[in-house]
CSV table of C-alpha atoms and ligand atoms in Angstrom, one decimal:
chain,number,residue,atom,x,y,z
D,257,MET,CA,17.3,38.5,-7.9
D,258,ASP,CA,20.2,36.8,-6.1
D,259,ASP,CA,18.8,35.2,-2.9
D,260,SER,CA,21.7,32.9,-2.2
D,261,ASN,CA,22.3,34.5,1.2
D,262,SER,CA,18.7,33.9,2.3
D,263,PHE,CA,18.9,30.2,1.5
D,264,PRO,CA,22.5,29.1,2.3
D,265,ILE,CA,22.4,25.4,1.3
D,266,SER,CA,24.5,24.0,-1.5
D,267,ARG,CA,23.5,21.3,-4.0
D,268,ARG,CA,26.1,19.0,-2.3
D,269,ASP,CA,24.5,19.6,1.2
D,270,LEU,CA,21.1,18.7,-0.3
D,271,LEU,CA,22.4,15.5,-1.8
D,272,VAL,CA,24.1,14.5,1.5
D,273,ALA,CA,20.9,15.2,3.4
D,274,GLY,CA,18.8,13.2,1.0
D,275,ALA,CA,21.2,10.2,1.1
D,276,SER,CA,21.1,10.2,5.0
D,277,SER,CA,17.3,10.3,4.9
D,278,ILE,CA,17.2,7.3,2.6
D,279,ALA,CA,19.7,5.3,4.7
D,280,SER,CA,17.7,6.0,7.8
D,281,THR,CA,14.6,4.4,6.3
D,282,ALA,CA,16.3,1.4,4.6
D,283,VAL,CA,16.2,-0.9,7.6
D,284,PRO,CA,14.6,-4.3,8.0
D,285,PRO,CA,10.9,-4.0,8.9
D,286,ALA,CA,11.0,-5.6,12.3
D,287,ALA,CA,14.1,-3.7,13.3
D,288,ALA,CA,12.4,-0.5,12.2
D,289,GLN,CA,9.8,-1.1,15.0
D,290,ALA,CA,12.5,-1.3,17.7
D,291,SER,CA,12.6,1.6,20.1
D,292,ALA,CA,16.0,3.2,20.7
D,293,GLY,CA,18.0,1.2,23.2
D,294,GLU,CA,15.6,-1.7,23.2
D,295,ALA,CA,17.4,-5.0,22.2
D,296,PRO,CA,15.4,-7.2,19.9
D,297,VAL,CA,14.4,-10.6,21.2
D,298,LEU,CA,15.6,-13.2,18.8
D,299,ALA,CA,14.2,-16.7,18.2
D,300,ARG,CA,15.1,-19.6,16.0
D,301,VAL,CA,12.2,-20.7,13.8
D,302,THR,CA,12.1,-23.8,11.7
D,303,LEU,CA,9.5,-24.0,8.9
D,304,GLN,CA,8.9,-26.6,6.3
D,305,VAL,CA,8.9,-24.3,3.3
D,306,ASN,CA,7.9,-25.8,0.0
D,307,GLY,CA,8.9,-29.2,1.4
D,308,THR,CA,12.3,-28.2,2.7
D,309,PRO,CA,13.1,-27.5,6.3
D,310,ARG,CA,14.3,-23.9,6.7
D,311,THR,CA,15.7,-22.5,10.0
D,312,VAL,CA,16.1,-18.8,10.5
D,313,GLU,CA,16.9,-16.6,13.5
D,314,VAL,CA,14.5,-13.7,13.6
D,315,ASP,CA,13.3,-10.9,15.8
D,316,THR,CA,10.2,-12.3,17.5
D,317,ARG,CA,8.2,-9.4,15.9
D,318,THR,CA,9.1,-10.6,12.4
D,319,THR,CA,6.1,-11.5,10.3
D,320,LEU,CA,5.9,-14.7,8.3
D,321,LEU,CA,5.9,-12.5,5.2
D,322,ASP,CA,9.2,-10.9,6.2
D,323,ALA,CA,10.7,-14.2,7.2
D,324,LEU,CA,10.0,-15.6,3.8
D,325,ARG,CA,11.1,-12.5,1.8
D,326,GLU,CA,13.9,-11.0,3.9
D,327,HIS,CA,15.4,-14.0,5.6
D,328,MET,CA,14.7,-16.9,3.1
D,329,HIS,CA,14.8,-14.7,0.0
D,330,LEU,CA,11.6,-16.2,-1.3
D,331,THR,CA,10.4,-13.0,-3.0
D,332,GLY,CA,7.6,-14.6,-5.0
D,333,THR,CA,5.2,-13.7,-2.1
D,334,LYS,CA,4.5,-10.0,-2.4
D,335,LYS,CA,4.1,-7.3,0.2
D,336,GLY,CA,1.3,-4.9,-0.7
D,337,CYS,CA,-0.3,-3.2,2.2
D,338,ASP,CA,1.4,-5.0,5.1
D,339,GLN,CA,-1.9,-4.6,7.0
D,340,GLY,CA,-4.0,-7.6,5.9
D,341,GLN,CA,-6.0,-5.6,3.4
D,342,CYS,CA,-4.8,-6.6,0.0
D,343,GLY,CA,-4.1,-10.4,-0.1
D,344,ALA,CA,-0.8,-10.0,-2.0
D,345,CYS,CA,1.1,-11.9,0.7
D,346,THR,CA,-1.3,-14.9,0.8
D,347,VAL,CA,0.5,-18.3,1.3
D,348,LEU,CA,-0.7,-21.7,2.3
D,349,VAL,CA,0.1,-22.8,5.9
D,350,ASN,CA,-0.7,-26.4,6.6
D,351,GLY,CA,-2.8,-26.3,3.5
D,352,ARG,CA,-4.9,-23.3,4.5
D,353,ARG,CA,-4.5,-19.8,3.1
D,354,ILE,CA,-3.5,-17.0,5.3
D,355,VAL,CA,-2.2,-13.4,4.8
D,356,SER,CA,1.4,-13.8,5.9
D,357,CYS,CA,1.8,-10.2,6.9
D,358,LEU,CA,-0.6,-10.7,9.8
D,359,SER,CA,1.1,-13.8,11.2
D,360,LEU,CA,4.3,-13.8,13.1
D,361,ALA,CA,7.0,-16.3,12.0
D,362,VAL,CA,7.3,-17.6,15.5
D,363,MET,CA,3.6,-18.5,15.5
D,364,ASN,CA,4.3,-20.9,12.6
D,365,GLN,CA,7.0,-23.0,14.2
D,366,GLY,CA,7.2,-26.4,12.5
D,367,ALA,CA,4.4,-25.5,10.0
D,368,GLN,CA,4.2,-26.6,6.4
D,369,VAL,CA,4.4,-23.4,4.3
D,370,THR,CA,3.7,-23.3,0.6
D,371,THR,CA,4.6,-20.2,-1.4
D,372,ILE,CA,4.1,-19.6,-5.1
D,373,GLU,CA,7.7,-21.0,-5.6
D,374,GLY,CA,6.5,-24.3,-4.2
D,375,LEU,CA,3.4,-24.8,-6.3
D,376,GLY,CA,5.0,-25.7,-9.7
D,377,THR,CA,7.9,-25.1,-11.9
D,378,PRO,CA,8.1,-23.4,-15.3
D,379,LYS,CA,8.0,-26.8,-17.0
D,380,ALA,CA,5.4,-28.3,-14.6
D,381,LEU,CA,3.0,-25.6,-13.6
D,382,HIS,CA,0.4,-26.2,-11.0
D,383,PRO,CA,-3.0,-26.4,-12.7
D,384,MET,CA,-4.0,-23.0,-11.2
D,385,GLN,CA,-0.9,-21.4,-12.5
D,386,ALA,CA,-1.5,-22.8,-16.0
D,387,ALA,CA,-5.1,-21.6,-15.8
D,388,PHE,CA,-4.1,-18.1,-14.9
D,389,ILE,CA,-1.8,-18.0,-17.9
D,390,LYS,CA,-4.5,-19.5,-20.2
D,391,HIS,CA,-7.1,-17.0,-19.1
D,392,ASP,CA,-4.8,-14.0,-18.9
D,393,GLY,CA,-5.6,-13.7,-15.2
D,394,TYR,CA,-3.0,-11.0,-14.6
D,395,GLN,CA,-1.6,-7.8,-16.0
D,396,CYS,CA,1.3,-6.4,-13.9
D,397,GLY,CA,1.4,-9.7,-11.9
D,398,TYR,CA,2.0,-8.1,-8.5
D,399,CYS,CA,-1.1,-9.6,-6.9
D,400,THR,CA,-0.8,-12.9,-8.8
D,401,PRO,CA,1.1,-15.1,-6.4
D,402,GLY,CA,-1.4,-14.2,-3.7
D,403,GLN,CA,-4.3,-14.7,-6.0
D,404,ILE,CA,-3.1,-18.1,-7.0
D,405,CYS,CA,-2.4,-19.3,-3.5
D,406,SER,CA,-5.8,-17.9,-2.4
D,407,ALA,CA,-7.6,-19.6,-5.3
D,408,ILE,CA,-6.1,-22.9,-4.3
D,409,GLY,CA,-7.2,-22.4,-0.8
D,410,VAL,CA,-10.7,-21.4,-1.9
D,411,LEU,CA,-11.3,-24.6,-3.8
D,412,ASP,CA,-10.0,-26.6,-0.9
D,413,GLU,CA,-12.4,-24.8,1.5
D,414,ILE,CA,-15.3,-25.5,-0.8
D,415,LYS,CA,-14.3,-29.2,-1.0
D,416,ARG,CA,-14.1,-29.4,2.8
D,417,GLY,CA,-17.5,-27.8,3.1
D,418,VAL,CA,-16.3,-24.6,4.9
D,419,PRO,CA,-19.2,-22.1,4.7
D,420,SER,CA,-18.7,-18.4,3.7
D,421,HIS,CA,-20.7,-15.3,4.4
D,422,ALA,CA,-22.4,-15.8,1.0
D,423,ALA,CA,-23.9,-19.1,2.1
D,424,ALA,CA,-27.7,-19.1,2.4
D,425,ASP,CA,-27.5,-22.3,4.4
D,426,ILE,CA,-24.3,-22.8,6.3
D,427,THR,CA,-25.1,-26.5,6.8
D,428,ALA,CA,-25.3,-27.2,3.0
D,429,GLN,CA,-22.3,-28.2,0.9
D,430,PRO,CA,-21.0,-24.9,-0.7
D,431,GLN,CA,-21.0,-24.6,-4.4
D,432,LEU,CA,-18.7,-22.5,-6.6
D,433,THR,CA,-21.3,-19.9,-7.5
D,434,GLY,CA,-20.4,-16.4,-8.7
D,435,ALA,CA,-21.4,-15.1,-5.3
D,436,GLU,CA,-19.3,-17.7,-3.4
D,437,LEU,CA,-16.3,-16.9,-5.6
D,438,ARG,CA,-16.6,-13.2,-5.2
D,439,GLU,CA,-17.0,-13.5,-1.4
D,440,ARG,CA,-14.2,-15.9,-0.9
D,441,MET,CA,-11.8,-14.0,-3.2
D,442,SER,CA,-12.8,-10.6,-1.9
D,443,GLY,CA,-9.6,-10.4,0.2
D,444,ASN,CA,-7.4,-10.4,-2.8
D,445,ILE,CA,-7.3,-7.1,-4.5
D,446,CYS,CA,-6.1,-6.6,-8.1
D,447,ARG,CA,-5.3,-3.0,-8.9
D,448,CYS,CA,-5.1,-4.0,-12.6
D,449,GLY,CA,-8.7,-5.2,-12.5
D,450,ALA,CA,-8.1,-8.7,-13.9
D,451,TYR,CA,-11.0,-10.1,-11.8
D,452,SER,CA,-13.1,-11.6,-14.6
D,453,ASN,CA,-10.1,-13.5,-16.0
D,454,ILE,CA,-9.1,-14.7,-12.5
D,455,ALA,CA,-12.6,-16.0,-12.0
D,456,GLU,CA,-12.5,-17.8,-15.3
D,457,ALA,CA,-9.2,-19.5,-14.3
D,458,ILE,CA,-10.5,-20.6,-11.0
D,459,VAL,CA,-13.8,-21.9,-12.4
D,460,GLU,CA,-11.9,-24.0,-15.0
D,461,VAL,CA,-9.7,-25.6,-12.3
D,462,ALA,CA,-12.8,-26.3,-10.3
D,463,GLY,CA,-14.1,-28.3,-13.3
D,464,GLY,CA,-16.7,-25.8,-14.3
D,465,LYS,CA,-17.3,-24.1,-17.6
D,466,ALA,CA,-15.5,-20.8,-17.7
V,61,LIG,FE1,-0.6,-8.8,3.5
V,61,LIG,FE2,-1.6,-6.8,2.0
V,61,LIG,S1,0.5,-7.4,2.3
V,61,LIG,S2,-2.6,-8.4,3.1
V,62,LIG,FE1,-1.7,-6.1,-11.4
V,62,LIG,FE2,-3.3,-7.7,-10.2
V,62,LIG,S1,-2.3,-8.1,-12.1
V,62,LIG,S2,-2.5,-5.9,-9.4
């Protein structure tokens, strides 16, 4: 049955419509939030990123994650959920781990930011990077930069005596028990399920027996 008259759209029309729809969604994240006719408020932000001062002009609604990835082109830090749920975007700010998708770039003016690119080099890996490789602590690798930054933050928290929800006595010096490790790394999701290998890597760096 020829139904061309009841559905009068050509293949070319369809391709043009598809291309327009893709173009309309391919906009920078902060700009995507702007309402029509509302001019973005811009701010100059200087961060010490991996030991180097970096100044960018960003929409004040730009997250630290987008400032790193879209403005500084440091794409090692990954965007998973963009809602603080997965930990893929974890970086170290002034030595403490944060999810960079929940922090505005302007809130970090002057801060020391360490991303996965600043931890080590292929020839001189950070011990946590080397341990992840040794213990096969990844499969696709998408969560790995966040896992490594978070793991470094966890060991530092334990060293500084910061209690977690798993602590029976919050006044006691925390130890790297299985419960502590699970609790402290619970914000870093690995869809590939490399958890046991990740745990082995962290325990080894902490000086324990994996
Ligand atoms: Fe930031 Fe998922 S992208 S927590
Ligand atoms: Fe694939 Fe963790 S290694 S999500």
